[in-house]
Coordinates of C-alpha atoms and ligand atoms in Angstrom, one line a residue:
M1 CA 0.1 0.2 -0.5
E2 CA 1.4 3.2 -1.2
S3 CA 1.6 6.5 1.1
Q4 CA -2.4 7.5 1.7
I5 CA -1.5 11.0 2.8
K6 CA 0.2 11.7 0.0
H7 CA -1.9 10.4 -2.9
I8 CA -5.5 12.6 -0.6
H9 CA -3.2 15.5 -0.8
Q10 CA -2.6 15.2 -4.7
Q11 CA -6.6 14.4 -5.0
L12 CA -6.9 17.7 -3.2
V13 CA -4.5 19.8 -5.0
T14 CA -5.4 18.8 -7.8
K15 CA -9.3 19.6 -7.0
Q16 CA -10.0 16.1 -7.5
I17 CA -11.9 15.9 -4.0
T18 CA -12.8 18.7 -2.0
C19 CA -11.9 18.1 2.1
T20 CA -15.3 18.6 3.3
A21 CA -16.7 15.9 1.6
L22 CA -14.2 13.9 2.5
V23 CA -14.4 14.4 5.7
Q24 CA -17.7 14.3 5.9
E25 CA -17.9 10.7 3.9
K26 CA -15.3 9.6 6.5
L27 CA -17.6 10.8 10.2
A28 CA -20.4 9.4 7.8
L29 CA -19.0 6.2 8.3
L30 CA -17.5 6.8 11.9
K31 CA -21.3 7.6 12.6
E32 CA -22.5 4.3 11.6
N33 CA -20.0 2.6 14.5
T34 CA -20.4 -0.6 13.1
H35 CA -17.2 -1.7 15.0
H36 CA -17.8 0.1 18.5
S37 CA -14.5 2.1 17.5
V38 CA -15.9 4.9 18.2
N39 CA -16.1 7.4 21.6
S40 CA -17.2 10.9 20.2
L41 CA -17.3 12.5 17.0
L42 CA -15.3 15.7 16.2
D43 CA -17.8 16.5 13.8
E44 CA -18.2 20.5 14.3
M45 CA -14.1 20.8 15.2
A46 CA -13.2 19.2 11.9
L47 CA -15.6 20.2 9.2
T48 CA -14.9 24.0 10.3
L49 CA -11.1 22.7 9.4
A50 CA -12.1 21.2 6.5
K51 CA -13.7 24.5 5.1
K52 CA -10.4 26.5 5.5
V53 CA -8.6 23.9 3.9
D54 CA -10.6 24.0 0.9
A55 CA -10.9 28.4 1.3
K56 CA -7.0 28.2 0.8
I57 CA -7.0 25.6 -2.1
A58 CA -9.6 27.8 -4.2
N59 CA -7.7 30.9 -2.9
G60 CA -4.2 29.5 -4.8
E61 CA -2.6 29.0 -1.5
E62 CA 0.0 26.1 -0.9
I63 CA -0.6 23.0 1.6
G64 CA 1.0 21.1 3.4
L65 CA 1.4 17.8 3.5
L66 CA -1.3 17.0 6.0
E67 CA -3.1 19.4 5.5
G68 CA -6.7 18.4 5.3
I69 CA -5.6 14.8 6.5
P70 CA -8.3 13.0 8.4
F71 CA -7.3 11.4 11.4
G72 CA -8.7 9.3 14.7
I73 CA -7.3 10.0 18.5
K74 CA -7.6 7.8 20.7
D75 CA -10.1 8.5 24.0
V76 CA -6.9 9.1 26.5
Y77 CA -5.6 12.0 24.7
M78 CA -6.4 15.4 25.7
V79 CA -8.1 17.7 22.9
Q80 CA -9.3 21.3 24.3
G81 CA -12.9 21.3 25.0
T82 CA -13.6 17.4 24.0
Y83 CA -14.7 14.8 25.9
T84 CA -11.3 12.4 26.9
T85 CA -12.9 9.5 29.1
A86 CA -10.4 6.9 28.8
S87 CA -13.3 4.9 27.9
S88 CA -14.3 4.3 32.1
N89 CA -17.4 5.7 33.5
I90 CA -15.7 7.5 36.1
L91 CA -14.1 10.1 32.9
K92 CA -17.5 9.4 31.0
N93 CA -18.2 13.5 30.8
Y94 CA -14.6 15.3 31.6
K95 CA -14.0 17.6 28.8
S96 CA -10.3 18.2 27.8
A97 CA -8.8 21.4 29.2
Y98 CA -5.6 21.7 27.3
T99 CA -4.5 19.8 24.0
A100 CA -1.7 17.0 24.0
T101 CA 1.9 18.4 22.3
A102 CA 1.4 15.5 20.0
I103 CA -2.2 16.4 18.9
Q104 CA -1.4 19.6 18.7
K105 CA 1.5 19.4 16.5
L106 CA -0.5 17.5 13.7
L107 CA -3.1 20.2 14.8
D108 CA -0.2 23.0 13.1
A109 CA 0.3 21.1 10.3
G110 CA -3.5 20.9 9.4
A111 CA -4.2 17.8 10.1
I112 CA -8.0 17.1 11.1
P113 CA -9.4 15.3 13.8
L114 CA -12.4 13.3 13.4
V115 CA -12.5 11.3 16.3
K116 CA -12.0 10.2 19.8
E117 CA -11.9 6.3 19.7
N118 CA -12.8 3.4 21.9
C119 CA -10.1 1.4 23.4
D120 CA -9.8 -0.6 27.2
S121 CA -10.2 2.3 30.0
F122 CA -7.1 3.4 30.9
G123 CA -5.5 1.5 29.1
H124 CA -5.6 -1.7 30.8
G125 CA -6.6 -4.0 28.6
S126 CA -5.3 -5.8 25.8
S127 CA -8.8 -7.1 23.6
S128 CA -10.6 -3.2 23.2
E129 CA -13.3 -5.2 26.0
N130 CA -12.5 -3.4 29.2
T131 CA -14.3 -0.4 28.0
I132 CA -17.7 1.4 29.2
F133 CA -18.6 1.8 25.2
G134 CA -19.4 -1.9 24.1
A135 CA -16.2 -4.1 22.9
V136 CA -14.4 -3.6 19.7
K137 CA -15.0 -5.6 16.7
N138 CA -11.7 -6.8 14.5
A139 CA -11.8 -5.4 11.6
I140 CA -11.4 -8.2 9.4
D141 CA -13.8 -11.4 11.9
T142 CA -16.3 -8.8 13.6
N143 CA -16.6 -11.8 15.7
L144 CA -13.3 -11.8 17.2
V145 CA -11.7 -8.8 19.5
A146 CA -9.6 -5.5 18.1
G147 CA -6.6 -6.2 20.2
G148 CA -5.9 -3.7 22.6
S149 CA -5.5 -1.4 24.4
S150 CA -5.4 0.8 21.3
G151 CA -8.3 -1.4 19.4
G152 CA -10.6 1.4 18.3
S153 CA -7.6 3.3 16.6
A154 CA -6.7 0.2 14.6
V155 CA -10.1 -0.6 13.1
N156 CA -10.6 2.6 12.0
V157 CA -7.8 2.8 10.4
A158 CA -7.9 -0.8 9.1
K159 CA -11.7 0.3 7.7
D160 CA -10.1 3.4 6.3
Y161 CA -12.7 5.6 8.2
T162 CA -9.1 7.4 9.4
V163 CA -6.1 8.1 7.2
F164 CA -4.1 7.5 10.4
S165 CA -4.8 6.9 14.5
I166 CA -2.7 8.1 17.2
G167 CA -2.6 5.1 20.1
G168 CA -0.8 5.1 22.8
D169 CA 1.4 2.0 23.9
T170 CA 2.7 1.1 27.3
G171 CA 3.1 -2.8 26.9
G172 CA 2.2 -3.4 23.5
S173 CA -1.6 -1.5 23.1
I174 CA -0.1 0.1 19.1
R175 CA 2.1 -3.1 18.2
Q176 CA -0.5 -6.1 19.4
P177 CA -4.4 -4.3 18.0
A178 CA -2.4 -3.3 14.6
G179 CA -1.6 -7.1 14.4
Y180 CA -4.9 -8.2 15.0
N181 CA -6.1 -6.0 12.2
N182 CA -3.3 -6.3 9.9
I183 CA -1.8 -2.8 9.6
Y184 CA 1.4 -1.0 10.4
G185 CA 1.8 0.5 14.3
L186 CA 4.8 1.6 15.6
K187 CA 5.9 2.3 19.3
P188 CA 8.6 5.0 19.3
T189 CA 11.8 5.3 21.1
Y190 CA 10.7 6.3 24.7
G191 CA 10.9 9.8 25.0
R192 CA 11.7 10.4 20.7
I193 CA 7.3 12.0 21.6
S194 CA 5.9 14.2 24.0
R195 CA 3.6 12.3 26.3
F196 CA 2.0 15.6 27.8
G197 CA -1.3 15.0 27.5
L198 CA -1.7 11.9 26.9
M199 CA -3.6 10.4 30.2
A200 CA -0.9 8.6 32.0
Y201 CA -1.1 4.5 32.7
A202 CA 2.2 3.9 33.6
S203 CA 4.7 6.8 32.8
S204 CA 7.8 4.6 32.7
T205 CA 6.4 2.9 29.3
D206 CA 3.7 5.0 28.0
C207 CA 5.0 6.4 24.7
V208 CA 2.5 7.9 21.7
G209 CA 2.6 6.2 18.3
P210 CA 1.2 6.3 14.9
L211 CA -1.2 3.6 12.9
A212 CA -1.5 3.4 9.1
K213 CA -1.8 1.4 6.7
S214 CA 1.7 2.4 4.9
I215 CA 5.5 2.3 6.3
E216 CA 5.6 6.0 4.6
D217 CA 2.5 7.2 6.5
I218 CA 3.7 5.9 10.1
R219 CA 7.3 8.4 8.7
I220 CA 5.9 11.4 7.8
V221 CA 3.7 11.8 11.1
L222 CA 5.9 10.4 13.2
N223 CA 8.3 13.4 11.9
V224 CA 5.8 15.7 12.8
M225 CA 4.9 14.6 16.6
S226 CA 8.7 13.5 17.5
G227 CA 10.7 16.4 19.6
K228 CA 11.9 17.4 22.9
D229 CA 9.0 19.3 24.8
T230 CA 9.4 22.2 28.0
K231 CA 6.2 19.6 28.7
D232 CA 7.7 16.6 29.1
Q233 CA 10.9 16.1 31.1
T234 CA 11.6 12.9 29.1
T235 CA 11.3 13.8 25.7
I236 CA 15.0 13.2 23.8
A237 CA 15.8 15.1 20.8
S238 CA 15.6 13.2 17.8
T239 CA 16.2 14.3 13.7
E240 CA 13.9 13.4 11.1
I241 CA 13.9 10.8 9.0
D242 CA 13.3 11.5 5.4
E243 CA 12.1 9.2 2.6
E244 CA 15.7 8.7 0.7
A245 CA 17.3 7.4 4.3
I246 CA 14.7 4.5 4.1
S247 CA 14.7 3.2 1.0
N248 CA 17.8 1.2 0.9
N249 CA 18.2 -1.7 3.3
T250 CA 21.4 -1.6 5.3
V251 CA 20.1 -4.4 8.0
K252 CA 23.1 -7.0 7.8
T253 CA 22.1 -9.3 11.0
V254 CA 18.9 -10.1 12.1
G255 CA 18.4 -11.5 15.4
Y256 CA 15.6 -13.5 16.9
F257 CA 14.8 -14.9 20.4
K258 CA 15.1 -18.4 20.3
N259 CA 12.5 -18.5 23.3
F260 CA 9.9 -16.7 22.1
I261 CA 9.9 -19.3 19.2
D262 CA 10.7 -22.2 21.4
N263 CA 7.6 -21.6 23.8
K264 CA 5.1 -24.1 24.0
A265 CA 2.5 -20.9 24.2
I266 CA 3.1 -20.2 20.7
D267 CA 0.2 -21.3 18.2
P268 CA 2.1 -23.7 15.5
K269 CA 1.0 -21.5 12.6
I270 CA 2.5 -18.5 14.0
K271 CA 5.6 -20.5 14.9
A272 CA 5.8 -22.0 11.2
D273 CA 5.1 -18.6 9.1
F274 CA 8.1 -17.7 11.7
L275 CA 10.5 -20.1 10.5
A276 CA 9.4 -19.5 7.3
T277 CA 10.2 -15.4 7.5
I278 CA 13.5 -16.0 8.7
E279 CA 14.6 -18.2 6.3
K280 CA 13.1 -16.1 3.2
I281 CA 15.5 -13.3 4.6
K282 CA 18.6 -15.8 5.1
A283 CA 18.3 -16.0 1.2
K284 CA 18.6 -12.6 1.1
G285 CA 22.1 -13.0 2.4
I286 CA 21.1 -11.0 5.4
A287 CA 23.0 -13.0 8.7
I288 CA 21.1 -14.9 11.2
K289 CA 21.9 -15.2 14.5
A290 CA 19.4 -17.1 17.6
L291 CA 19.2 -15.3 21.0
D292 CA 18.7 -15.6 24.4
F293 CA 16.0 -13.8 26.7
F294 CA 14.5 -13.9 29.3
D295 CA 11.5 -16.2 29.4
S296 CA 7.8 -15.0 28.6
E297 CA 6.2 -15.4 33.1
T298 CA 9.5 -12.8 33.9
L299 CA 8.8 -10.5 31.0
V300 CA 4.9 -10.2 31.6
S301 CA 5.4 -10.6 35.3
T302 CA 8.5 -7.2 35.6
Y303 CA 5.9 -5.0 33.3
Y304 CA 3.0 -6.2 34.9
T305 CA 4.4 -5.5 38.6
L306 CA 5.8 -2.1 37.1
A307 CA 2.9 -1.5 35.7
M308 CA 0.5 -1.5 38.2
A309 CA 2.4 0.3 40.7
E310 CA 2.7 3.3 38.2
T311 CA -0.9 2.6 37.3
A312 CA -2.3 2.3 41.1
S313 CA 0.2 5.7 41.5
N314 CA -1.7 7.7 38.0
L315 CA -4.8 6.9 38.9
S316 CA -4.9 7.8 42.5
R317 CA -5.9 11.6 41.6
L318 CA -9.0 10.5 40.1
D319 CA -11.4 10.7 43.2
G320 CA -14.2 12.2 42.5
T321 CA -12.4 16.2 44.2
N322 CA -10.8 18.1 40.9
Y323 CA -11.9 15.5 38.3
G324 CA -14.5 12.7 37.5
S325 CA -18.1 11.3 38.2
R326 CA -18.3 12.2 42.2
I327 CA -20.8 9.5 44.2
E328 CA -21.5 11.3 47.7
G329 CA -20.6 8.7 50.6
E330 CA -21.4 9.8 54.6
N331 CA -18.2 11.5 54.9
L332 CA -15.0 12.5 52.6
K333 CA -13.7 9.3 52.7
D334 CA -16.7 7.3 52.2
T335 CA -16.9 9.6 48.5
Y336 CA -14.0 8.6 47.5
S337 CA -14.6 5.2 48.0
I338 CA -17.4 5.1 46.9
T339 CA -16.7 7.1 43.3
R340 CA -13.3 5.0 42.7
S341 CA -15.3 1.6 43.6
E342 CA -18.7 2.4 41.7
N343 CA -17.0 3.9 39.1
F344 CA -13.7 1.9 37.7
S345 CA -14.1 -1.8 35.8
E346 CA -13.1 -4.6 37.4
E347 CA -10.0 -4.7 35.7
S348 CA -8.5 -0.9 36.7
K349 CA -9.8 -2.0 40.0
R350 CA -7.4 -5.3 39.9
R351 CA -4.4 -3.7 38.6
I352 CA -5.0 -0.4 41.7
V353 CA -5.6 -3.1 44.6
G354 CA -2.3 -5.0 43.0
G355 CA -0.3 -2.0 42.7
N356 CA -0.7 -0.9 45.9
Q357 CA -0.1 -4.2 47.5
V358 CA 3.5 -4.1 45.4
L359 CA 3.7 -0.8 46.8
S360 CA 2.9 -1.1 50.0
Q361 CA 5.4 -1.2 53.1
G362 CA 6.8 -4.4 53.6
F363 CA 6.0 -5.9 49.6
S364 CA 7.7 -2.6 48.1
D365 CA 11.5 -4.0 49.0
E366 CA 10.6 -8.1 47.7
I367 CA 8.8 -6.9 44.7
Y368 CA 8.9 -3.5 43.2
L369 CA 12.5 -3.4 43.6
K370 CA 13.4 -6.7 41.9
G371 CA 11.3 -5.5 38.7
L372 CA 12.8 -2.2 38.7
N373 CA 16.3 -4.3 39.0
L374 CA 14.9 -6.7 36.4
R375 CA 14.5 -3.9 33.9
D376 CA 17.6 -2.9 34.4
Q377 CA 18.6 -6.3 33.4
I378 CA 15.9 -6.7 30.5
S379 CA 17.9 -3.5 29.3
A380 CA 21.0 -5.1 29.6
N381 CA 20.1 -7.8 27.7
F382 CA 19.1 -5.9 25.1
E383 CA 22.6 -2.9 25.1
K384 CA 24.8 -6.4 24.6
D385 CA 22.1 -7.9 21.8
F386 CA 22.2 -4.9 19.7
E387 CA 25.8 -4.8 19.8
E388 CA 25.9 -8.4 17.3
V389 CA 23.0 -7.5 15.6
D390 CA 21.1 -4.9 13.6
I391 CA 17.6 -5.8 14.2
I392 CA 15.5 -8.5 16.1
L393 CA 12.5 -9.9 14.4
S394 CA 9.5 -11.3 16.7
P395 CA 6.0 -12.5 16.5
V396 CA 3.4 -9.9 18.0
T397 CA 1.8 -11.9 19.7
P398 CA 1.8 -16.1 20.2
N399 CA -2.2 -16.3 19.6
T400 CA -4.4 -14.9 16.7
P401 CA -7.2 -12.9 18.3
P402 CA -9.7 -14.0 20.2
K403 CA -13.9 -14.3 20.3
I404 CA -15.6 -11.3 21.9
G405 CA -15.6 -12.5 25.6
D406 CA -13.7 -14.9 25.5
S407 CA -10.6 -13.1 27.3
L408 CA -12.4 -11.4 30.1
K409 CA -13.0 -14.6 32.0
D410 CA -9.4 -15.6 32.6
P411 CA -7.1 -12.0 32.9
L412 CA -4.4 -13.6 33.3
A413 CA -4.2 -15.4 30.0
M414 CA -5.0 -11.8 28.9
Y415 CA -1.9 -11.3 30.5
L416 CA 0.8 -13.7 29.3
S417 CA -0.5 -12.9 25.6
D418 CA 1.9 -9.4 26.5
A419 CA 4.5 -12.1 26.4
Y420 CA 6.1 -10.8 23.2
T421 CA 5.8 -7.0 23.5
V422 CA 6.3 -6.0 26.7
G423 CA 10.0 -6.5 26.8
F424 CA 10.9 -4.4 24.3
S425 CA 8.6 -2.0 26.6
L426 CA 10.7 -2.3 29.4
G427 CA 13.7 -1.7 27.7
Q428 CA 12.3 1.4 26.1
L429 CA 13.2 0.5 22.6
P430 CA 11.5 1.5 19.4
T431 CA 8.9 -1.2 18.0
L432 CA 7.2 -1.2 14.3
T433 CA 4.6 -3.8 13.8
V434 CA 3.9 -4.9 10.0
P435 CA 1.2 -6.4 8.7
Q436 CA 3.5 -9.3 7.6
G437 CA 4.9 -13.2 8.3
T438 CA 2.6 -14.3 10.9
A439 CA -1.4 -13.8 10.9
T440 CA -0.3 -11.4 13.1
G441 CA 2.1 -9.6 11.7
L442 CA 5.8 -9.3 12.9
Q443 CA 7.2 -6.9 15.3
I444 CA 10.6 -5.0 14.1
T445 CA 12.8 -3.9 16.9
A446 CA 15.9 -1.7 17.4
A447 CA 18.1 0.0 19.8
K448 CA 17.2 3.1 20.4
N449 CA 16.4 6.1 18.5
N450 CA 17.3 3.5 15.5
E451 CA 13.3 4.7 13.5
Q452 CA 15.2 4.9 10.8
T453 CA 16.9 1.6 10.7
I454 CA 13.2 -0.2 11.8
L455 CA 11.4 2.1 8.8
Q456 CA 13.9 0.5 6.1
F457 CA 13.8 -2.7 7.6
A458 CA 10.0 -2.8 7.2
N459 CA 10.2 -1.5 3.3
F460 CA 13.2 -3.8 2.4
L461 CA 10.5 -6.9 4.1
K462 CA 7.8 -5.9 2.0
D463 CA 9.3 -6.2 -0.7
T464 CA 11.3 -9.2 0.5
I465 CA 8.0 -11.8 2.0
Ligands
LIG501 N1 -2.0 -5.4 27.5 C1 -0.9 -4.5 28.1 C2 -1.6 -4.1 29.8 O1 -3.0 -4.1 29.7 C3 -0.5 -3.1 27.3 C4 -0.9 -2.4 27.4 C5 -1.1 -0.7 26.7 O2 0.1 -0.8 26.2 N2 -2.0 0.1 26.8 O3 -1.2 -3.4 30.1

């Protein structure tokens, strides 16, 4: 698939279509909400912006590449004056007071926001069923889950309801739904894109990233959103990636984790397809190196220990006082507890209780500090790996998407389904899901700040397998 952004840009400047008609068409599709991908429509804002683009074109003025391009926003980003619900009851009526930096950059470039997209509440989940807006349906088979937590964003892109969408990835939430719906989804290096205005889940691994149908669109959107931000002290400087730089492959050695593939939980077809891909890459003269890594249980428990601790801390502000639907109790303490017990989902409560347990006196040394220590070991392991290989290739998920309703019965199985994505999050590495290789795609990971190598290799894979 070629760049849709460039294609639409061309159609706009040559007056084959108007921006208003384009936006109207997409809004009409989203309004149907056939896949439960929509939490709220930004129709008024979108149509006002579209008119401005049309007026510019009619005046003979030049427009930028992203000007007039319709996009979607996971419902965890602040956009001033719009509902930002995190698909939760507690913030069902919350309206953003300001706009997230990443979204502001897109607005400044002229892109048009259409929709706040359904997701797992506060990013808690891997299926987009943990939401008050109804389980998101998979774009390819509506009986299956869309994946999560950025399920609505992935489905909207896959169905062409948006040209690209902005998801959030803490432990796989962009990459996994991208894989489940056969599109591209990038989790950039931690800090490459500002988190200011993204509702915090686990601050040490939260990342902003794009979902799209082409590598080129991922590149364009990544460039616009990247950069240091005084409002997020963890942001890092990065250089723009140009189209030329990703057209020729320079990757010489590809690594893969033996234990991901030998794992007994992997679907035999995903395993066979992954190994066949490795063979095709080898046949192109690229060296392959099997690597050792931590086992799935260690990765998943380290991630969930830290993610739960951080989310318990981040969500403590939602007590019905400054934010959120308040339910009055007999006294203040009572009000807090009723508000939080009634308004958080079962899954979010499980994580808040688990996180507070992990952080509490008597447990924190044994559990939380151990988690931090393991995370350091995981990062050190990656550093060693990237001395030997240029990229690491892995499946996105051990299995194909489950039926809607099935995963809610077994939270532990759901956590384990994140086995292949969470390690890269703990390492704060850039990782891209490409819709190739296995039924749920492949993940291409590089060392920190090496998004260029990833996009380059993705282009190579597109032509190779
Ligand atoms: N499924 C993982 C979790 O529930 C990842 C979610 C995410 O990246 N937001 O924590």
